[in-house]
PDB file of C-alpha atoms in Angstrom:
ATOM      1  CA  MET T 261     121.957 -18.125  44.028  1.00 61.00           C
ATOM      2  CA  ARG T 262     120.522 -15.179  42.096  1.00 67.00           C
ATOM      3  CA  SER T 263     119.061 -17.469  39.453  1.00 69.00           C
ATOM      4  CA  HIS T 264     117.240 -19.414  42.186  1.00 61.00           C
ATOM      5  CA  LYS T 265     115.753 -16.162  43.516  1.00 66.00           C
ATOM      6  CA  ARG T 266     114.656 -15.167  40.019  1.00 65.00           C
ATOM      7  CA  LEU T 267     113.070 -18.555  39.435  1.00 59.00           C
ATOM      8  CA  ALA T 268     111.281 -18.345  42.782  1.00 59.00           C
ATOM      9  CA  ILE T 269     109.962 -14.845  42.010  1.00 64.00           C
ATOM     10  CA  ILE T 270     108.840 -15.882  38.525  1.00 65.00           C
ATOM     11  CA  ALA T 271     107.113 -18.953  39.973  1.00 58.00           C
ATOM     12  CA  LEU T 272     105.304 -16.806  42.578  1.00 54.00           C
ATOM     13  CA  VAL T 273     104.157 -14.261  39.985  1.00 55.00           C
ATOM     14  CA  LEU T 274     102.991 -17.024  37.652  1.00 55.00           C
ATOM     15  CA  ALA T 275     101.135 -18.764  40.487  1.00 54.00           C
ATOM     16  CA  PHE T 276      99.455 -15.469  41.415  1.00 50.00           C
ATOM     17  CA  PHE T 277      98.204 -14.912  37.866  1.00 48.00           C
ATOM     18  CA  LEU T 278      97.057 -18.499  37.486  1.00 50.00           C
ATOM     19  CA  THR T 279      94.991 -18.269  40.670  1.00 52.00           C
ATOM     20  CA  ALA T 280      93.643 -14.787  39.890  1.00 49.00           C
ATOM     21  CA  MET T 281      92.502 -15.485  36.311  1.00 46.00           C
ATOM     22  CA  PRO T 282      89.722 -17.997  37.100  1.00 46.00           C
ATOM     23  CA  SER T 283      88.213 -15.609  39.646  1.00 44.00           C
ATOM     24  CA  THR T 284      87.940 -12.803  37.069  1.00 45.00           C
ATOM     25  CA  THR T 285      86.587 -14.926  34.216  1.00 45.00           C
ATOM     26  CA  PRO T 286      82.859 -15.687  34.269  1.00 49.00           C
ATOM     27  CA  ARG T 287      82.026 -19.348  34.514  1.00 45.00           C
ATOM     28  CA  VAL T 288      79.312 -19.744  31.943  1.00 43.00           C
ATOM     29  CA  TYR T 289      79.397 -23.372  30.877  1.00 39.00           C
ATOM     30  CA  GLY T 290      79.649 -26.778  32.442  1.00 38.00           C
ATOM     31  CA  ALA T 291      77.455 -29.134  34.430  1.00 37.00           C
ATOM     32  CA  SER T 292      78.288 -27.480  37.745  1.00 42.00           C
ATOM     33  CA  SER T 293      77.471 -24.004  36.455  1.00 50.00           C
ATOM     34  CA  ILE T 294      73.682 -24.231  36.248  1.00 55.00           C
ATOM     35  CA  ALA T 295      71.602 -22.031  38.523  1.00 58.00           C
ATOM     36  CA  VAL T 296      68.322 -23.009  40.080  1.00 61.00           C
ATOM     37  CA  PRO T 297      65.294 -21.746  38.145  1.00 64.00           C
ATOM     38  CA  CYS T 298      64.058 -18.212  38.821  1.00 67.00           C
ATOM     39  CA  SER T 299      61.609 -17.987  41.716  1.00 58.00           C
ATOM     40  CA  ALA T 300      59.188 -16.343  39.267  1.00 62.00           C
ATOM     41  CA  LYS T 301      59.298 -16.560  35.483  1.00 81.00           C
ATOM     42  CA  CYS T 302      62.322 -14.402  34.597  1.00 83.00           C
ATOM     43  CA  THR T 303      62.609 -12.994  31.094  1.00 88.00           C
ATOM     44  CA  ILE T 304      64.850 -10.735  29.061  1.00 91.00           C
ATOM     45  CA  ALA T 305      63.969  -9.106  25.739  1.00 92.00           C
ATOM     46  CA  ILE T 306      65.993  -6.951  23.355  1.00 93.00           C
ATOM     47  CA  LEU T 307      63.987  -3.827  22.528  1.00 93.00           C
ATOM     48  CA  SER T 308      66.384  -2.209  20.062  1.00 90.00           C
ATOM     49  CA  PRO T 309      67.861  -2.738  17.509  1.00 92.00           C
ATOM     50  CA  GLY T 310      65.654  -5.350  15.909  1.00 89.00           C
ATOM     51  CA  GLY T 311      63.029  -5.256  18.650  1.00 89.00           C
ATOM     52  CA  PRO T 312      59.732  -3.552  19.486  1.00 90.00           C
ATOM     53  CA  LEU T 313      61.328  -0.113  20.052  1.00 89.00           C
ATOM     54  CA  ASN T 314      63.241  -0.176  16.774  1.00 87.00           C
ATOM     55  CA  LEU T 315      62.685  -2.905  14.200  1.00 89.00           C
ATOM     56  CA  ASN T 316      65.574  -1.614  12.086  1.00 89.00           C
ATOM     57  CA  THR T 317      68.632  -3.865  12.365  1.00 89.00           C
ATOM     58  CA  ASN T 318      70.934  -1.566  10.355  1.00 91.00           C
ATOM     59  CA  VAL T 319      73.204   0.299  12.775  1.00 91.00           C
ATOM     60  CA  ASN T 320      76.315   2.468  12.797  1.00 90.00           C
ATOM     61  CA  SER T 321      79.523   1.029  14.214  1.00 89.00           C
ATOM     62  CA  SER T 322      78.692   2.409  17.697  1.00 91.00           C
ATOM     63  CA  PHE T 323      75.177   1.859  18.999  1.00 92.00           C
ATOM     64  CA  ILE T 324      73.136   1.053  22.106  1.00 93.00           C
ATOM     65  CA  VAL T 325      71.369  -2.248  22.774  1.00 93.00           C
ATOM     66  CA  SER T 326      68.168  -1.522  24.722  1.00 93.00           C
ATOM     67  CA  PHE T 327      66.612  -4.365  26.684  1.00 93.00           C
ATOM     68  CA  ALA T 328      64.041  -5.143  29.377  1.00 91.00           C
ATOM     69  CA  VAL T 329      64.086  -7.734  32.149  1.00 90.00           C
ATOM     70  CA  ASN T 330      61.061  -9.041  34.060  1.00 88.00           C
ATOM     71  CA  ASN T 331      60.977 -10.647  37.525  1.00 84.00           C
ATOM     72  CA  PHE T 332      64.724 -10.183  37.851  1.00 84.00           C
ATOM     73  CA  THR T 333      66.903  -7.625  39.650  1.00 83.00           C
ATOM     74  CA  LEU T 334      70.231  -6.674  38.107  1.00 86.00           C
ATOM     75  CA  VAL T 335      73.017  -6.425  40.708  1.00 83.00           C
ATOM     76  CA  GLN T 336      76.799  -6.334  40.797  1.00 83.00           C
ATOM     77  CA  PRO T 337      78.297  -9.781  41.315  1.00 80.00           C
ATOM     78  CA  GLY T 338      79.314 -10.335  44.920  1.00 69.00           C
ATOM     79  CA  THR T 339      81.155 -13.111  46.673  1.00 55.00           C
ATOM     80  CA  VAL T 340      80.254 -16.739  47.284  1.00 50.00           C
ATOM     81  CA  ASN T 341      78.853 -15.739  50.697  1.00 54.00           C
ATOM     82  CA  ASP T 342      76.748 -12.950  49.196  1.00 55.00           C
ATOM     83  CA  VAL T 343      72.982 -13.429  48.831  1.00 50.00           C
ATOM     84  CA  ASN T 344      72.876 -11.644  45.467  1.00 51.00           C
ATOM     85  CA  THR T 345      71.867 -14.741  43.598  1.00 58.00           C
ATOM     86  CA  THR T 346      68.692 -16.501  42.600  1.00 59.00           C
ATOM     87  CA  VAL T 347      67.628 -18.883  45.345  1.00 61.00           C
ATOM     88  CA  PRO T 348      64.366 -20.499  46.357  1.00 62.00           C
ATOM     89  CA  ALA T 349      62.835 -19.590  49.709  1.00 65.00           C
ATOM     90  CA  SER T 350      64.579 -21.393  52.543  1.00 69.00           C
ATOM     91  CA  GLY T 351      64.021 -20.755  56.238  1.00 71.00           C
ATOM     92  CA  SER T 352      64.260 -17.022  56.895  1.00 69.00           C
ATOM     93  CA  ILE T 353      65.574 -16.255  53.382  1.00 65.00           C
ATOM     94  CA  LYS T 354      62.893 -15.157  50.928  1.00 64.00           C
ATOM     95  CA  ALA T 355      63.018 -16.339  47.342  1.00 63.00           C
ATOM     96  CA  HIS T 356      64.708 -13.777  45.156  1.00 67.00           C
ATOM     97  CA  SER T 357      65.893 -13.537  41.576  1.00 77.00           C
ATOM     98  CA  GLU T 358      69.042 -11.467  41.253  1.00 81.00           C
ATOM     99  CA  GLY T 359      72.059 -11.549  39.026  1.00 85.00           C
ATOM    100  CA  HIS T 360      73.431  -9.842  35.951  1.00 90.00           C
ATOM    101  CA  ILE T 361      73.709 -10.139  32.174  1.00 92.00           C
ATOM    102  CA  HIS T 362      76.482 -11.756  30.154  1.00 93.00           C
ATOM    103  CA  VAL T 363      76.862 -10.019  26.787  1.00 95.00           C
ATOM    104  CA  PHE T 364      77.972 -12.102  23.801  1.00 95.00           C
ATOM    105  CA  VAL T 365      78.733 -10.983  20.240  1.00 94.00           C
ATOM    106  CA  ASP T 366      79.014 -13.723  17.626  1.00 94.00           C
ATOM    107  CA  SER T 367      79.155 -16.311  20.459  1.00 92.00           C
ATOM    108  CA  HIS T 368      82.164 -14.572  22.058  1.00 93.00           C
ATOM    109  CA  TYR T 369      81.831 -13.314  25.626  1.00 93.00           C
ATOM    110  CA  ILE T 370      82.217  -9.502  25.737  1.00 92.00           C
ATOM    111  CA  THR T 371      81.293  -8.225  29.210  1.00 92.00           C
ATOM    112  CA  ILE T 372      78.862  -8.361  32.102  1.00 91.00           C
ATOM    113  CA  TRP T 373      76.097  -5.788  32.491  1.00 92.00           C
ATOM    114  CA  THR T 374      74.478  -4.910  35.801  1.00 88.00           C
ATOM    115  CA  THR T 375      72.150  -1.965  35.128  1.00 89.00           C
ATOM    116  CA  THR T 376      68.972  -1.394  33.158  1.00 89.00           C
ATOM    117  CA  ASN T 377      70.742   1.238  31.041  1.00 91.00           C
ATOM    118  CA  GLY T 378      71.319   0.344  27.407  1.00 92.00           C
ATOM    119  CA  ILE T 379      74.501  -1.539  26.547  1.00 93.00           C
ATOM    120  CA  PRO T 380      76.915   0.467  24.362  1.00 94.00           C
ATOM    121  CA  LEU T 381      78.650  -1.612  21.707  1.00 93.00           C
ATOM    122  CA  THR T 382      81.165  -0.758  19.001  1.00 92.00           C
ATOM    123  CA  LEU T 383      81.436  -3.399  16.296  1.00 92.00           C
ATOM    124  CA  SER T 384      83.237  -3.796  12.998  1.00 92.00           C
ATOM    125  CA  PRO T 385      81.259  -3.494   9.741  1.00 92.00           C
ATOM    126  CA  GLY T 386      79.266  -6.578   8.809  1.00 92.00           C
ATOM    127  CA  THR T 387      76.583  -8.825  10.289  1.00 94.00           C
ATOM    128  CA  HIS T 388      76.803  -9.650  14.002  1.00 94.00           C
ATOM    129  CA  THR T 389      74.640 -11.650  16.407  1.00 95.00           C
ATOM    130  CA  ILE T 390      74.200 -10.195  19.897  1.00 94.00           C
ATOM    131  CA  ARG T 391      73.035 -12.422  22.751  1.00 95.00           C
ATOM    132  CA  LEU T 392      72.162 -11.336  26.290  1.00 95.00           C
ATOM    133  CA  ASP T 393      72.108 -14.110  28.924  1.00 92.00           C
ATOM    134  CA  LEU T 394      70.624 -13.714  32.398  1.00 90.00           C
ATOM    135  CA  VAL T 395      72.915 -15.374  34.943  1.00 87.00           C
ATOM    136  CA  ASN T 396      72.998 -15.525  38.718  1.00 81.00           C
ATOM    137  CA  ASP T 397      75.530 -13.851  40.981  1.00 79.00           C
ATOM    138  CA  LEU T 398      77.971 -16.726  40.577  1.00 79.00           C
ATOM    139  CA  HIS T 399      77.834 -16.349  36.754  1.00 83.00           C
ATOM    140  CA  TYR T 400      75.780 -19.556  36.456  1.00 82.00           C
ATOM    141  CA  GLU T 401      73.283 -19.862  33.623  1.00 84.00           C
ATOM    142  CA  PHE T 402      69.729 -20.808  34.447  1.00 80.00           C
ATOM    143  CA  SER T 403      68.226 -24.087  33.395  1.00 77.00           C
ATOM    144  CA  PRO T 404      66.609 -23.626  30.949  1.00 80.00           C
ATOM    145  CA  GLY T 405      68.687 -20.686  29.754  1.00 83.00           C
ATOM    146  CA  ILE T 406      67.129 -17.210  29.788  1.00 88.00           C
ATOM    147  CA  ASN T 407      68.435 -15.121  26.915  1.00 90.00           C
ATOM    148  CA  ALA T 408      67.554 -12.792  24.062  1.00 92.00           C
ATOM    149  CA  THR T 409      69.194 -12.518  20.651  1.00 94.00           C
ATOM    150  CA  THR T 410      69.238 -10.031  17.794  1.00 94.00           C
ATOM    151  CA  THR T 411      71.226  -9.802  14.577  1.00 94.00           C
ATOM    152  CA  VAL T 412      72.492  -6.419  13.381  1.00 93.00           C
ATOM    153  CA  ASN T 413      74.059  -5.160  10.168  1.00 93.00           C
ATOM    154  CA  VAL T 414      76.821  -2.688  10.994  1.00 92.00           C
ATOM    155  CA  ALA T 415      77.357  -0.089   8.276  1.00 88.00           C
ATOM    156  CA  ASP T 416      80.817   0.553   6.893  1.00 83.00           C
ATOM    157  CA  PRO T 417      81.506   4.233   7.706  1.00 74.00           C
ATOM    158  CA  LEU T 418      83.699   4.664   4.614  1.00 70.00           C
ATOM    159  CA  GLN T 419      81.015   3.214   2.360  1.00 62.00           C
ATOM    160  CA  SER T 420      78.381   5.390   4.041  1.00 57.00           C
ATOM    161  CA  THR T 421      80.518   8.486   3.449  1.00 59.00           C
ATOM    162  CA  ALA T 422      81.033   7.544  -0.201  1.00 57.00           C
ATOM    163  CA  ASN T 423      77.303   6.917  -0.665  1.00 61.00           C
ATOM    164  CA  THR T 424      76.475  10.255   0.970  1.00 64.00           C
ATOM    165  CA  ALA T 425      78.971  12.115  -1.227  1.00 61.00           C
ATOM    166  CA  GLN T 426      77.619  10.409  -4.345  1.00 66.00           C
ATOM    167  CA  SER T 427      74.056  11.181  -3.305  1.00 70.00           C
ATOM    168  CA  ASN T 428      74.946  14.819  -2.608  1.00 70.00           C
ATOM    169  CA  ALA T 429      76.644  15.122  -6.009  1.00 66.00           C
ATOM    170  CA  GLY T 430      73.582  13.642  -7.720  1.00 68.00           C
ATOM    171  CA  ASN T 431      71.282  16.003  -5.837  1.00 70.00           C
ATOM    172  CA  ALA T 432      73.463  18.985  -6.749  1.00 69.00           C
ATOM    173  CA  MET T 433      73.295  18.007 -10.417  1.00 68.00           C
ATOM    174  CA  TYR T 434      69.490  17.761 -10.354  1.00 68.00           C
ATOM    175  CA  TYR T 435      69.121  21.024  -8.436  1.00 71.00           C
ATOM    176  CA  SER T 436      71.481  22.765 -10.890  1.00 74.00           C
ATOM    177  CA  LEU T 437      69.523  21.429 -13.839  1.00 71.00           C
ATOM    178  CA  GLY T 438      66.275  22.556 -12.222  1.00 75.00           C
ATOM    179  CA  ALA T 439      67.678  26.021 -11.560  1.00 77.00           C
ATOM    180  CA  LEU T 440      68.835  26.265 -15.196  1.00 79.00           C
ATOM    181  CA  ILE T 441      65.371  25.346 -16.494  1.00 84.00           C
ATOM    182  CA  VAL T 442      63.694  27.878 -14.185  1.00 82.00           C
ATOM    183  CA  SER T 443      66.171  30.560 -15.337  1.00 82.00           C
ATOM    184  CA  ILE T 444      65.482  29.846 -19.032  1.00 86.00           C
ATOM    185  CA  VAL T 445      61.713  29.975 -18.476  1.00 83.00           C
ATOM    186  CA  ALA T 446      62.100  33.266 -16.572  1.00 81.00           C
ATOM    187  CA  VAL T 447      64.191  34.795 -19.404  1.00 80.00           C
ATOM    188  CA  ILE T 448      61.606  33.707 -21.997  1.00 83.00           C
ATOM    189  CA  LEU T 449      58.768  35.229 -19.948  1.00 79.00           C
ATOM    190  CA  VAL T 450      60.645  38.497 -19.436  1.00 76.00           C
ATOM    191  CA  ALA T 451      61.480  38.666 -23.155  1.00 74.00           C
ATOM    192  CA  TYR T 452      57.876  37.953 -24.070  1.00 73.00           C
ATOM    193  CA  VAL T 453      56.591  40.689 -21.781  1.00 74.00           C
ATOM    194  CA  ALA T 454      59.275  43.153 -22.890  1.00 73.00           C
ATOM    195  CA  PHE T 455      58.931  42.592 -26.628  1.00 73.00           C
ATOM    196  CA  LYS T 456      55.242  41.881 -26.822  1.00 72.00           C
ATOM    197  CA  PRO T 457      53.649  44.221 -29.337  1.00 73.00           C
ATOM    198  CA  LYS T 458      51.594  46.821 -27.598  1.00 73.00           C
ATOM    199  CA  PRO T 459      47.971  47.061 -28.678  1.00 71.00           C
ATOM    200  CA  LYS T 460      47.147  50.086 -30.804  1.00 72.00           C
ATOM    201  CA  PRO T 461      44.761  52.612 -29.255  1.00 68.00           C
TER     202      PRO T 461
END
């Protein structure tokens, strides 16, 4: 009897997780997951790194991705009955373009983003491709897709530390050599002034 209760409890817990998982995972692909086009031309652009604000694509392991959206309002995802999605004008409902951003790194989904603040990322050393996709409230991509991409080179902190130490050691050597040369010249000048024969009156 106890084993039947255990099996029933395990089955209920498993069923709960199986029904909860699809509701927490963004639906980003598939024929049924395409949103209607934006009511106005929606765009997203990455400003930094590798964009107009900062052309440099070399970054530390933790950095901020700055971006800009046009004709689109970023909102928290709601429910199926919520109006926080991109819909054309219909009856008393005005056309509006709302949704959020899906963040991908190397084609792997990372998170959603719902504010205009920069997106903090921490990546392993190496080259990574970051893609930001505008999606509607139901996590549906637009057709055609609206996204922005940049590729970054994440520095290895250990290599950076080693390079800095080596550079500092090289600088110290050159500064020491320079100080030695200045000291020798100063001694020669002092000796010249001190031992210079005085003119006879």
